[in-house]
C-alpha atoms as a printed R data frame, in Angstrom:
    type eleno elety resid chain resno      x      y       z
1   ATOM     1    CA   MET     A     1  0.006 -0.053   0.040
2   ATOM     2    CA   MET     A     2  3.069  2.388   0.792
3   ATOM     3    CA   ALA     A     3  4.635  1.652  -2.445
4   ATOM     4    CA   ARG     A     4  1.511  2.402  -4.541
5   ATOM     5    CA   LYS     A     5  0.854  5.658  -2.426
6   ATOM     6    CA   THR     A     6  4.353  6.667  -3.250
7   ATOM     7    CA   MET     A     7  4.270  5.937  -6.968
8   ATOM     8    CA   ALA     A     8  0.931  7.726  -7.191
9   ATOM     9    CA   ARG     A     9  2.373 10.800  -5.961
10  ATOM    10    CA   ILE     A    10  5.423 10.560  -8.276
11  ATOM    11    CA   ALA     A    11  2.909 10.254 -11.115
12  ATOM    12    CA   ARG     A    12  1.160 13.411 -10.313
13  ATOM    13    CA   ARG     A    13  4.387 14.958 -10.839
14  ATOM    14    CA   SER     A    14  5.460 12.948 -13.750
15  ATOM    15    CA   CYS     A    15  3.650 11.217 -16.686
16  ATOM    16    CA   LEU     A    16  6.292  8.802 -18.740
17  ATOM    17    CA   PHE     A    17  8.786  6.285 -17.973
18  ATOM    18    CA   VAL     A    18 10.889  5.109 -20.931
19  ATOM    19    CA   CYS     A    19 13.239  2.279 -20.857
20  ATOM    20    CA   ILE     A    20 16.768  2.452 -22.863
21  ATOM    21    CA   GLY     A    21 18.735 -0.528 -22.372
22  ATOM    22    CA   ALA     A    22 19.162 -0.770 -18.384
23  ATOM    23    CA   THR     A    23 18.224  2.831 -17.894
24  ATOM    24    CA   VAL     A    24 14.955  4.108 -17.126
25  ATOM    25    CA   LEU     A    25 13.890  7.692 -18.133
26  ATOM    26    CA   LEU     A    26 11.461  9.716 -16.149
27  ATOM    27    CA   ALA     A    27  9.740 12.714 -17.833
28  ATOM    28    CA   ALA     A    28  8.607 15.539 -16.121
29  ATOM    29    CA   CYS     A    29  5.450 17.142 -17.325
30  ATOM    30    CA   ALA     A    30  2.279 18.837 -15.804
31  ATOM    31    CA   SER     A    31 -0.198 16.637 -14.189
32  ATOM    32    CA   SER     A    32 -3.665 16.261 -15.320
33  ATOM    33    CA   ASP     A    33 -5.171 16.506 -12.266
34  ATOM    34    CA   ARG     A    34 -3.315 19.908 -11.461
35  ATOM    35    CA   PRO     A    35 -5.085 22.421  -9.274
36  ATOM    36    CA   LYS     A    36 -6.858 25.302 -10.872
37  ATOM    37    CA   PRO     A    37 -4.242 27.924 -12.333
38  ATOM    38    CA   ALA     A    38 -4.342 31.359 -10.571
39  ATOM    39    CA   GLU     A    39 -6.652 33.792 -12.362
40  ATOM    40    CA   LEU     A    40 -4.980 36.528 -14.165
41  ATOM    41    CA   PRO     A    41 -5.680 40.230 -13.315
42  ATOM    42    CA   ALA     A    42 -5.972 43.180 -15.496
43  ATOM    43    CA   ASN     A    43 -2.746 43.471 -17.374
44  ATOM    44    CA   PRO     A    44 -0.916 46.706 -15.600
45  ATOM    45    CA   GLY     A    45  1.046 47.203 -18.722
46  ATOM    46    CA   LEU     A    46  3.737 48.947 -16.788
47  ATOM    47    CA   ILE     A    47  6.718 48.653 -18.930
48  ATOM    48    CA   GLY     A    48  5.481 48.758 -22.481
49  ATOM    49    CA   VAL     A    49  6.499 45.349 -24.223
50  ATOM    50    CA   ALA     A    50  6.608 46.164 -27.946
51  ATOM    51    CA   THR     A    51  6.378 43.115 -30.635
52  ATOM    52    CA   ALA     A    52  9.324 43.136 -32.822
53  ATOM    53    CA   TRP     A    53  8.603 40.434 -35.139
54  ATOM    54    CA   THR     A    54  6.684 36.965 -35.292
55  ATOM    55    CA   ALA     A    55  7.529 33.786 -37.366
56  ATOM    56    CA   ARG     A    56  6.235 30.639 -37.795
57  ATOM    57    CA   GLN     A    57  7.802 26.793 -37.652
58  ATOM    58    CA   GLY     A    58  6.666 23.612 -37.209
59  ATOM    59    CA   PRO     A    59  5.186 22.298 -33.832
60  ATOM    60    CA   VAL     A    60  8.003 21.732 -31.136
61  ATOM    61    CA   SER     A    61  7.460 18.599 -28.636
62  ATOM    62    CA   PHE     A    62 10.970 17.933 -27.726
63  ATOM    63    CA   PRO     A    63 13.003 19.951 -24.888
64  ATOM    64    CA   LEU     A    64 13.821 22.618 -27.441
65  ATOM    65    CA   GLN     A    65 16.793 25.220 -26.423
66  ATOM    66    CA   LEU     A    66 17.053 28.239 -28.432
67  ATOM    67    CA   ALA     A    67 20.807 28.755 -29.429
68  ATOM    68    CA   VAL     A    68 22.227 32.261 -29.678
69  ATOM    69    CA   ALA     A    69 25.152 33.311 -31.829
70  ATOM    70    CA   GLY     A    70 25.683 36.987 -31.679
71  ATOM    71    CA   GLU     A    71 22.760 38.431 -33.132
72  ATOM    72    CA   THR     A    72 21.773 35.079 -34.889
73  ATOM    73    CA   LEU     A    73 19.267 32.802 -33.355
74  ATOM    74    CA   VAL     A    74 19.042 29.246 -34.146
75  ATOM    75    CA   THR     A    75 15.844 27.181 -33.698
76  ATOM    76    CA   ALA     A    76 14.230 23.823 -34.733
77  ATOM    77    CA   SER     A    77 10.955 21.995 -35.024
78  ATOM    78    CA   ASP     A    78  9.731 18.372 -34.762
79  ATOM    79    CA   ASP     A    79  9.838 17.572 -38.414
80  ATOM    80    CA   GLY     A    80 13.706 17.877 -38.564
81  ATOM    81    CA   THR     A    81 13.711 21.564 -39.865
82  ATOM    82    CA   VAL     A    82 16.655 23.862 -38.326
83  ATOM    83    CA   ARG     A    83 16.604 27.496 -39.101
84  ATOM    84    CA   ALA     A    84 18.837 30.444 -38.282
85  ATOM    85    CA   ILE     A    85 17.034 33.889 -37.905
86  ATOM    86    CA   GLU     A    86 18.116 37.450 -37.467
87  ATOM    87    CA   ALA     A    87 16.881 38.464 -34.032
88  ATOM    88    CA   THR     A    88 17.029 42.001 -34.579
89  ATOM    89    CA   ASN     A    89 14.181 41.785 -37.570
90  ATOM    90    CA   GLY     A    90 13.348 37.984 -37.748
91  ATOM    91    CA   ARG     A    91 14.422 37.359 -41.289
92  ATOM    92    CA   GLU     A    92 15.798 34.072 -42.162
93  ATOM    93    CA   ARG     A    93 19.244 33.655 -42.600
94  ATOM    94    CA   TRP     A    94 19.323 30.025 -43.588
95  ATOM    95    CA   LEU     A    95 16.991 26.794 -43.568
96  ATOM    96    CA   GLY     A    96 17.993 23.084 -43.356
97  ATOM    97    CA   SER     A    97 16.638 19.641 -42.429
98  ATOM    98    CA   VAL     A    98 17.963 16.716 -40.934
99  ATOM    99    CA   GLY     A    99 15.363 14.526 -42.471
100 ATOM   100    CA   GLU     A   100 13.796 13.013 -39.623
101 ATOM   101    CA   SER     A   101 12.227 13.957 -35.931
102 ATOM   102    CA   ILE     A   102 14.272 15.689 -33.437
103 ATOM   103    CA   ALA     A   103 14.773 14.726 -29.939
104 ATOM   104    CA   ALA     A   104 17.409 17.369 -28.688
105 ATOM   105    CA   GLY     A   105 18.570 20.849 -29.945
106 ATOM   106    CA   VAL     A   106 19.715 23.254 -31.064
107 ATOM   107    CA   GLY     A   107 23.465 23.977 -30.235
108 ATOM   108    CA   SER     A   108 25.176 26.379 -32.415
109 ATOM   109    CA   ASP     A   109 28.349 28.686 -32.300
110 ATOM   110    CA   GLY     A   110 27.272 30.559 -35.388
111 ATOM   111    CA   GLN     A   111 29.145 28.550 -37.758
112 ATOM   112    CA   PHE     A   112 28.060 25.054 -36.921
113 ATOM   113    CA   ALA     A   113 24.547 24.005 -35.795
114 ATOM   114    CA   ALA     A   114 23.893 20.647 -34.013
115 ATOM   115    CA   VAL     A   115 20.725 18.359 -33.111
116 ATOM   116    CA   VAL     A   116 19.931 14.873 -32.154
117 ATOM   117    CA   THR     A   117 17.470 12.881 -33.962
118 ATOM   118    CA   ARG     A   118 14.887 10.439 -32.423
119 ATOM   119    CA   SER     A   119 16.934  7.548 -33.879
120 ATOM   120    CA   HIS     A   120 19.894  8.812 -31.984
121 ATOM   121    CA   GLN     A   121 21.611 10.450 -34.847
122 ATOM   122    CA   LEU     A   122 24.107 13.483 -33.800
123 ATOM   123    CA   VAL     A   123 23.554 15.893 -37.035
124 ATOM   124    CA   VAL     A   124 25.611 18.850 -37.525
125 ATOM   125    CA   LEU     A   125 24.751 21.485 -40.084
126 ATOM   126    CA   ARG     A   126 26.593 24.620 -41.619
127 ATOM   127    CA   GLU     A   127 24.783 27.026 -43.168
128 ATOM   128    CA   GLY     A   128 21.761 24.863 -43.306
129 ATOM   129    CA   ARG     A   129 23.422 22.099 -45.088
130 ATOM   130    CA   GLU     A   130 24.172 18.727 -43.372
131 ATOM   131    CA   LEU     A   131 27.922 18.617 -42.811
132 ATOM   132    CA   TRP     A   132 28.028 15.071 -41.172
133 ATOM   133    CA   ARG     A   133 26.132 12.615 -38.882
134 ATOM   134    CA   GLN     A   134 27.087 10.029 -36.275
135 ATOM   135    CA   ARG     A   135 24.894  7.342 -34.568
136 ATOM   136    CA   LEU     A   136 25.025  7.624 -30.915
137 ATOM   137    CA   GLN     A   137 24.672  4.595 -28.573
138 ATOM   138    CA   THR     A   138 22.111  6.218 -26.251
139 ATOM   139    CA   GLY     A   139 19.142  8.840 -26.665
140 ATOM   140    CA   VAL     A   140 19.721 12.545 -25.974
141 ATOM   141    CA   TRP     A   141 17.531 15.053 -24.198
142 ATOM   142    CA   THR     A   142 20.009 17.947 -24.017
143 ATOM   143    CA   ALA     A   143 20.889 20.254 -26.854
144 ATOM   144    CA   PRO     A   144 24.684 19.494 -28.247
145 ATOM   145    CA   LEU     A   145 26.919 22.152 -27.173
146 ATOM   146    CA   VAL     A   146 29.137 23.591 -30.055
147 ATOM   147    CA   ALA     A   147 32.239 25.483 -28.864
148 ATOM   148    CA   GLY     A   148 35.846 25.755 -29.501
149 ATOM   149    CA   ALA     A   149 35.460 23.721 -32.915
150 ATOM   150    CA   ARG     A   150 34.082 20.764 -31.087
151 ATOM   151    CA   VAL     A   151 30.517 19.388 -30.613
152 ATOM   152    CA   PHE     A   152 29.929 18.065 -27.040
153 ATOM   153    CA   VAL     A   153 27.019 15.785 -26.246
154 ATOM   154    CA   LEU     A   154 25.323 14.659 -22.973
155 ATOM   155    CA   GLY     A   155 23.596 11.499 -23.240
156 ATOM   156    CA   ALA     A   156 20.591 10.141 -21.465
157 ATOM   157    CA   ASP     A   157 22.923  7.824 -19.985
158 ATOM   158    CA   ARG     A   158 25.043 10.515 -18.596
159 ATOM   159    CA   SER     A   159 27.783  9.777 -20.960
160 ATOM   160    CA   VAL     A   160 29.653 12.645 -22.259
161 ATOM   161    CA   LEU     A   161 31.046 12.685 -25.942
162 ATOM   162    CA   ALA     A   162 33.178 15.244 -27.922
163 ATOM   163    CA   PHE     A   163 33.442 15.487 -31.596
164 ATOM   164    CA   ASP     A   164 35.585 17.480 -34.168
165 ATOM   165    CA   ALA     A   165 32.759 19.888 -35.442
166 ATOM   166    CA   ALA     A   166 34.320 20.170 -39.031
167 ATOM   167    CA   SER     A   167 34.834 16.537 -39.380
168 ATOM   168    CA   GLY     A   168 32.599 14.505 -37.234
169 ATOM   169    CA   ARG     A   169 35.783 12.400 -35.791
170 ATOM   170    CA   ARG     A   170 34.960 11.336 -32.049
171 ATOM   171    CA   LEU     A   171 37.863 13.053 -30.028
172 ATOM   172    CA   TRP     A   172 36.929 11.382 -26.627
173 ATOM   173    CA   ALA     A   173 34.300  9.817 -24.465
174 ATOM   174    CA   ARG     A   174 33.159  9.511 -20.945
175 ATOM   175    CA   PRO     A   175 31.196  6.432 -20.069
176 ATOM   176    CA   ARG     A   176 28.000  6.581 -18.276
177 ATOM   177    CA   ALA     A   177 27.764  6.858 -14.539
178 ATOM   178    CA   SER     A   178 26.181  4.120 -12.516
179 ATOM   179    CA   GLU     A   179 22.783  5.411 -11.616
180 ATOM   180    CA   ALA     A   180 19.966  3.378 -13.131
181 ATOM   181    CA   LEU     A   181 17.487  6.377 -13.465
182 ATOM   182    CA   VAL     A   182 17.736  9.503 -15.613
183 ATOM   183    CA   LEU     A   183 15.320 12.437 -16.065
184 ATOM   184    CA   LYS     A   184 13.880 12.833 -19.617
185 ATOM   185    CA   GLN     A   185 14.467 16.440 -19.582
186 ATOM   186    CA   ALA     A   186 17.216 18.729 -20.978
187 ATOM   187    CA   GLY     A   187 20.184 18.582 -18.589
188 ATOM   188    CA   VAL     A   188 23.395 20.942 -17.853
189 ATOM   189    CA   LEU     A   189 26.092 21.249 -20.391
190 ATOM   190    CA   LEU     A   190 27.718 24.589 -20.944
191 ATOM   191    CA   PRO     A   191 31.490 26.139 -21.102
192 ATOM   192    CA   VAL     A   192 32.980 28.224 -18.346
193 ATOM   193    CA   GLY     A   193 36.248 29.784 -19.560
194 ATOM   194    CA   ASP     A   194 38.389 26.513 -20.728
195 ATOM   195    CA   THR     A   195 36.159 24.307 -18.920
196 ATOM   196    CA   LEU     A   196 33.109 22.155 -19.723
197 ATOM   197    CA   LEU     A   197 30.653 21.758 -17.168
198 ATOM   198    CA   ALA     A   198 28.120 18.841 -17.218
199 ATOM   199    CA   GLY     A   199 25.465 17.814 -14.951
200 ATOM   200    CA   ILE     A   200 25.949 14.299 -14.015
201 ATOM   201    CA   SER     A   201 22.940 13.068 -11.781
202 ATOM   202    CA   SER     A   202 23.028 15.739  -9.020
203 ATOM   203    CA   ARG     A   203 26.500 16.690  -9.449
204 ATOM   204    CA   LEU     A   204 28.071 19.262 -11.470
205 ATOM   205    CA   THR     A   205 31.190 18.088 -13.225
206 ATOM   206    CA   ALA     A   206 34.166 19.953 -14.538
207 ATOM   207    CA   ILE     A   207 35.671 18.374 -17.502
208 ATOM   208    CA   ASN     A   208 38.794 19.052 -19.459
209 ATOM   209    CA   PRO     A   209 37.342 19.644 -23.094
210 ATOM   210    CA   THR     A   210 40.573 18.537 -24.783
211 ATOM   211    CA   ASN     A   211 40.743 15.161 -23.365
212 ATOM   212    CA   GLY     A   212 37.560 14.350 -21.346
213 ATOM   213    CA   SER     A   213 39.340 14.262 -17.859
214 ATOM   214    CA   GLU     A   214 37.751 15.286 -15.111
215 ATOM   215    CA   ARG     A   215 39.072 18.409 -12.995
216 ATOM   216    CA   TRP     A   216 36.800 18.554 -10.194
217 ATOM   217    CA   MET     A   217 33.085 17.645  -8.948
218 ATOM   218    CA   VAL     A   218 30.514 19.244  -6.842
219 ATOM   219    CA   ALA     A   219 27.227 17.834  -5.492
220 ATOM   220    CA   LEU     A   220 24.414 20.168  -5.310
221 ATOM   221    CA   ALA     A   221 22.124 17.763  -3.664
222 ATOM   222    CA   SER     A   222 21.990 14.396  -1.610
223 ATOM   223    CA   PRO     A   223 19.347 12.476  -3.235
224 ATOM   224    CA   ARG     A   224 16.949 10.959  -0.551
225 ATOM   225    CA   GLY     A   225 13.972  8.831  -0.442
226 ATOM   226    CA   THR     A   226 12.639  5.330   0.044
227 ATOM   227    CA   ASN     A   227 13.037  4.304  -3.689
228 ATOM   228    CA   GLU     A   228 15.101  5.177  -6.930
229 ATOM   229    CA   VAL     A   229 12.518  7.577  -8.099
230 ATOM   230    CA   GLU     A   230 12.282  9.503  -5.032
231 ATOM   231    CA   ARG     A   231 16.114  9.904  -4.915
232 ATOM   232    CA   LEU     A   232 16.319 11.441  -8.385
233 ATOM   233    CA   ALA     A   233 18.226 14.528  -8.413
234 ATOM   234    CA   ASP     A   234 19.374 15.436 -11.746
235 ATOM   235    CA   LEU     A   235 20.591 18.814 -12.825
236 ATOM   236    CA   VAL     A   236 18.351 20.541 -15.256
237 ATOM   237    CA   ALA     A   237 18.836 22.864 -17.919
238 ATOM   238    CA   GLY     A   238 18.424 26.616 -17.170
239 ATOM   239    CA   VAL     A   239 21.723 27.986 -15.687
240 ATOM   240    CA   ALA     A   240 22.465 31.327 -14.006
241 ATOM   241    CA   ARG     A   241 26.113 32.633 -14.663
242 ATOM   242    CA   ASP     A   242 27.996 35.593 -13.351
243 ATOM   243    CA   GLY     A   243 31.597 35.385 -14.148
244 ATOM   244    CA   THR     A   244 32.841 32.236 -12.850
245 ATOM   245    CA   THR     A   245 29.664 31.647 -10.363
246 ATOM   246    CA   VAL     A   246 27.154 29.308 -11.762
247 ATOM   247    CA   CYS     A   247 23.781 28.745 -10.098
248 ATOM   248    CA   LEU     A   248 21.559 25.852 -11.141
249 ATOM   249    CA   ARG     A   249 18.737 23.581  -9.939
250 ATOM   250    CA   ALA     A   250 18.788 19.881  -8.939
251 ATOM   251    CA   TYR     A   251 15.255 18.418  -9.670
252 ATOM   252    CA   GLN     A   252 12.858 18.707  -6.926
253 ATOM   253    CA   SER     A   253 15.591 18.882  -4.391
254 ATOM   254    CA   ALA     A   254 17.638 22.056  -4.140
255 ATOM   255    CA   VAL     A   255 18.831 25.393  -5.950
256 ATOM   256    CA   GLY     A   256 22.702 26.350  -5.284
257 ATOM   257    CA   CYS     A   257 25.585 28.054  -6.491
258 ATOM   258    CA   VAL     A   258 28.972 26.845  -7.424
259 ATOM   259    CA   ASP     A   259 32.468 28.606  -7.604
260 ATOM   260    CA   THR     A   260 33.769 27.176 -10.888
261 ATOM   261    CA   ALA     A   261 37.104 28.951 -10.785
262 ATOM   262    CA   ARG     A   262 37.597 26.670  -7.469
263 ATOM   263    CA   GLY     A   263 35.110 24.181  -7.822
264 ATOM   264    CA   THR     A   264 33.570 24.624  -4.480
265 ATOM   265    CA   LEU     A   265 29.832 24.831  -3.361
266 ATOM   266    CA   LEU     A   266 28.818 28.624  -2.237
267 ATOM   267    CA   TRP     A   267 25.562 27.518  -0.811
268 ATOM   268    CA   THR     A   268 22.532 25.334  -1.467
269 ATOM   269    CA   GLN     A   269 18.843 25.634  -0.345
270 ATOM   270    CA   PRO     A   270 16.070 23.206  -0.490
271 ATOM   271    CA   ALA     A   271 13.772 23.773  -3.465
272 ATOM   272    CA   ASN     A   272 11.066 21.692  -4.789
273 ATOM   273    CA   GLY     A   273 10.985 22.356  -8.459
274 ATOM   274    CA   HIS     A   274 11.937 20.870 -11.931
275 ATOM   275    CA   GLN     A   275 12.637 23.891 -14.328
276 ATOM   276    CA   GLY     A   276 15.947 25.524 -14.472
277 ATOM   277    CA   VAL     A   277 16.934 29.002 -13.035
278 ATOM   278    CA   SER     A   278 17.846 32.359 -14.108
279 ATOM   279    CA   GLY     A   279 19.925 35.393 -12.500
280 ATOM   280    CA   ASP     A   280 21.138 39.026 -12.700
281 ATOM   281    CA   GLY     A   281 24.247 38.861 -10.458
282 ATOM   282    CA   ARG     A   282 22.198 40.111  -7.469
283 ATOM   283    CA   LYS     A   283 19.462 37.446  -7.460
284 ATOM   284    CA   VAL     A   284 18.600 33.753  -8.606
285 ATOM   285    CA   TYR     A   285 15.139 33.134  -9.789
286 ATOM   286    CA   GLY     A   286 13.243 30.100 -10.155
287 ATOM   287    CA   VAL     A   287  9.968 28.225 -10.252
288 ATOM   288    CA   GLU     A   288  8.710 25.843  -7.686
289 ATOM   289    CA   SER     A   289  6.644 22.841  -8.649
290 ATOM   290    CA   ASP     A   290  3.380 24.697  -7.757
291 ATOM   291    CA   ASP     A   291  4.751 27.910  -9.916
292 ATOM   292    CA   VAL     A   292  5.466 29.723  -6.855
293 ATOM   293    CA   VAL     A   293  8.114 32.142  -8.316
294 ATOM   294    CA   VAL     A   294 11.118 32.454  -5.984
295 ATOM   295    CA   ALA     A   295 14.122 34.921  -5.706
296 ATOM   296    CA   TRP     A   296 17.427 34.038  -3.850
297 ATOM   297    CA   ASP     A   297 20.148 36.260  -2.979
298 ATOM   298    CA   ALA     A   298 22.751 35.204  -5.214
299 ATOM   299    CA   ALA     A   299 25.592 35.823  -2.496
300 ATOM   300    CA   THR     A   300 23.904 33.726   0.357
301 ATOM   301    CA   GLY     A   301 20.963 31.896  -0.825
302 ATOM   302    CA   GLU     A   302 18.931 33.671   1.550
303 ATOM   303    CA   ARG     A   303 15.120 33.966   0.005
304 ATOM   304    CA   ARG     A   304 14.445 37.497  -0.925
305 ATOM   305    CA   TRP     A   305 10.809 37.023  -2.154
306 ATOM   306    CA   SER     A   306  8.231 34.876  -3.576
307 ATOM   307    CA   SER     A   307  5.107 35.290  -5.803
308 ATOM   308    CA   GLU     A   308  2.010 33.329  -5.774
309 ATOM   309    CA   ARG     A   309  0.417 35.259  -8.582
310 ATOM   310    CA   LEU     A   310  0.921 32.764 -11.374
311 ATOM   311    CA   LYS     A   311  0.312 29.652  -9.245
312 ATOM   312    CA   TYR     A   312 -0.423 26.223 -11.081
313 ATOM   313    CA   ARG     A   313  0.144 27.911 -14.697
314 ATOM   314    CA   ALA     A   314  2.731 25.355 -15.632
315 ATOM   315    CA   LEU     A   315  5.574 27.985 -15.882
316 ATOM   316    CA   SER     A   316  8.579 27.872 -18.134
317 ATOM   317    CA   THR     A   317 12.075 28.177 -16.960
318 ATOM   318    CA   PRO     A   318 12.528 32.112 -16.189
319 ATOM   319    CA   ARG     A   319 14.760 34.587 -17.984
320 ATOM   320    CA   VAL     A   320 16.079 37.766 -16.673
321 ATOM   321    CA   ALA     A   321 15.572 40.756 -19.094
322 ATOM   322    CA   GLY     A   322 16.518 43.926 -17.645
323 ATOM   323    CA   ARG     A   323 14.645 44.707 -14.552
324 ATOM   324    CA   SER     A   324 12.190 41.845 -15.379
325 ATOM   325    CA   VAL     A   325 11.790 38.199 -14.935
326 ATOM   326    CA   VAL     A   326 10.231 36.745 -17.898
327 ATOM   327    CA   LEU     A   327  8.192 33.334 -17.684
328 ATOM   328    CA   GLY     A   328  6.102 31.748 -20.405
329 ATOM   329    CA   ASP     A   329  2.992 29.371 -19.140
330 ATOM   330    CA   SER     A   330  0.963 26.766 -20.540
331 ATOM   331    CA   PHE     A   331 -1.559 28.902 -21.944
332 ATOM   332    CA   GLY     A   332  0.533 30.739 -24.192
333 ATOM   333    CA   PHE     A   333  1.108 33.945 -21.982
334 ATOM   334    CA   VAL     A   334  4.594 35.503 -21.292
335 ATOM   335    CA   HIS     A   335  4.472 37.449 -18.010
336 ATOM   336    CA   PHE     A   336  7.051 40.049 -16.777
337 ATOM   337    CA   LEU     A   337  7.620 40.336 -13.042
338 ATOM   338    CA   SER     A   338  9.451 42.840 -11.390
339 ATOM   339    CA   THR     A   339 12.944 41.385 -10.321
340 ATOM   340    CA   GLU     A   340 12.773 43.623  -7.003
341 ATOM   341    CA   ASP     A   341  9.638 42.150  -5.415
342 ATOM   342    CA   GLY     A   342  7.814 39.762  -7.955
343 ATOM   343    CA   ALA     A   343  5.036 42.098  -8.757
344 ATOM   344    CA   VAL     A   344  3.500 41.647 -12.415
345 ATOM   345    CA   VAL     A   345  4.601 44.480 -14.401
346 ATOM   346    CA   ASP     A   346  3.267 43.424 -17.931
347 ATOM   347    CA   ARG     A   347  1.722 40.473 -19.959
348 ATOM   348    CA   VAL     A   348  1.458 39.579 -23.561
349 ATOM   349    CA   ALA     A   349 -0.348 36.667 -25.442
350 ATOM   350    CA   THR     A   350  1.026 34.345 -28.111
351 ATOM   351    CA   ASP     A   351 -0.857 31.666 -29.854
352 ATOM   352    CA   GLY     A   352 -2.506 30.133 -26.728
353 ATOM   353    CA   SER     A   353 -0.158 26.935 -26.734
354 ATOM   354    CA   PRO     A   354  2.297 26.310 -24.140
355 ATOM   355    CA   ILE     A   355  5.569 28.190 -24.155
356 ATOM   356    CA   VAL     A   356  8.141 25.271 -24.954
357 ATOM   357    CA   ALA     A   357 11.503 26.767 -24.144
358 ATOM   358    CA   GLN     A   358 13.191 29.290 -21.766
359 ATOM   359    CA   PRO     A   359 12.840 32.672 -22.900
360 ATOM   360    CA   THR     A   360 15.851 33.666 -24.900
361 ATOM   361    CA   LEU     A   361 17.540 37.205 -24.982
362 ATOM   362    CA   VAL     A   362 19.386 38.238 -27.973
363 ATOM   363    CA   GLY     A   363 20.874 41.563 -27.491
364 ATOM   364    CA   LYS     A   364 17.860 43.628 -26.464
365 ATOM   365    CA   THR     A   365 15.244 41.292 -27.898
366 ATOM   366    CA   LEU     A   366 13.458 38.684 -26.121
367 ATOM   367    CA   VAL     A   367 12.322 35.492 -28.214
368 ATOM   368    CA   VAL     A   368  9.853 32.801 -27.144
369 ATOM   369    CA   ALA     A   369  8.829 29.652 -28.825
370 ATOM   370    CA   THR     A   370  5.502 27.881 -28.590
371 ATOM   371    CA   ARG     A   371  4.397 24.291 -28.852
372 ATOM   372    CA   GLN     A   372  2.266 25.219 -32.197
373 ATOM   373    CA   GLY     A   373  5.383 26.408 -33.769
374 ATOM   374    CA   GLY     A   374  5.118 30.097 -32.862
375 ATOM   375    CA   LEU     A   375  8.134 32.338 -32.656
376 ATOM   376    CA   TYR     A   376  7.552 35.824 -30.887
377 ATOM   377    CA   ALA     A   377 10.020 38.514 -30.493
378 ATOM   378    CA   TYR     A   378  9.500 41.398 -27.927
379 ATOM   379    CA   ARG     A   379 11.523 44.423 -26.934
380 ATOM   380    CA   PRO     A   380 10.689 45.442 -23.364
381 ATOM   381    CA   ARG     A   381 11.631 48.770 -22.226
C-alpha cells in the first residue's frame, strides 16, 4: 500500500517512463489533475512590451533550447527543420533539414548547428547544409554544445562525448555513470572559460574539453527517498551565470551556486522545482513545482521574495531581461515580473499553446517559442 501511494505521488509529478537498455528515463510534465491555475488580473502594462516580429515553424514537442550566436537565433521543430533567424528583424538567414524527427537541440556557435534525432543520430549542419552525422549509442534530451570547434553531447545515460565540429571525428568519450534513473529532460552542459561543465546526476562535473578528464566535481544535492524514483535529483537545464559563478537547480531537491574557478559549493537551499533558474548577479530566480516564483540572494542563498500570482500555470524556466523576470505559461502567455519584489508589471499573449523553451534574450530582443510553432520576439523597455 505504501509503495502504491508513493508511486501515485510521483505519477502526479510525472507522466512517462521510458526504458533504454538498463536505463529508466523519467519525464517531468504537467499533471492532468493539477489544481486550478491562478486567475490573471488586468494587465498593468507598466513597461510597454513592443512586438518586434513574429514567425512560424513546425510544432515542437521535444525539449527545445534556442541557440544564440551573436545576433543570430537558431531554432528547430519536430519535423527536422533547423533554421537561423536574425534576431533584430526576424529575417531567415538559412534553412535546413535533418530529414527526421528531432529529440534534442539546438546547439550552435554561429558556424555549426547541431541536433540529435529520435533515431540517436547526431547531425551537424553548416549554413543549413548537413555536414556530417554520427549514430550515438544512447538517446539525448540535452541540446548539443558547440564550442571551440567541437561538438559536445550529454547522453541520456550521462555519458559525455566530444566530436570534431568540422569532420565528425570522435575525440573522446566519458562512460555513463552507475545510476539507473535519468530524467527525460534537458540537463546541464555549458562552457565556462576553458572548462566544460556537465550535470551528472546531482553533481556538477568540470571536464577538460581537450581530453575528457575530470577536473573537479561538486554535489548540489544529496538524493534522498525510499526508492530510486524519489532519489532522482538530476541537474536541469536553465543556468544562471555571473562570471565564474554558476547557479542551478537539482530536480525536486535544491537550488545552489558553485564557484567554478575553485570547484567549490557556495551555497545550497532546499527547493522543490523541476525547471532551471536564471539570474542577474544579485538574485537567482526559479519556479517551484506549484509555480510559485522565488528569488534567492545570489551571494548567500537567502530567500528574498516569492510570488504566488502565477500559481499552477505550468511556468517555463525564467529569464531575466533588464529589470524583469520573464516566464511563459501553458496557456501561451508571457509574464513579466519585477526583479525587485515579484510584482507583475506586464503580460503579452502568443498563440494560446504552451511556451516550450526558456525565453531567450538576443541583445535587446526577447524571443519565445510555442508548442504550435510560433516564434514571438519582443523588446521590453
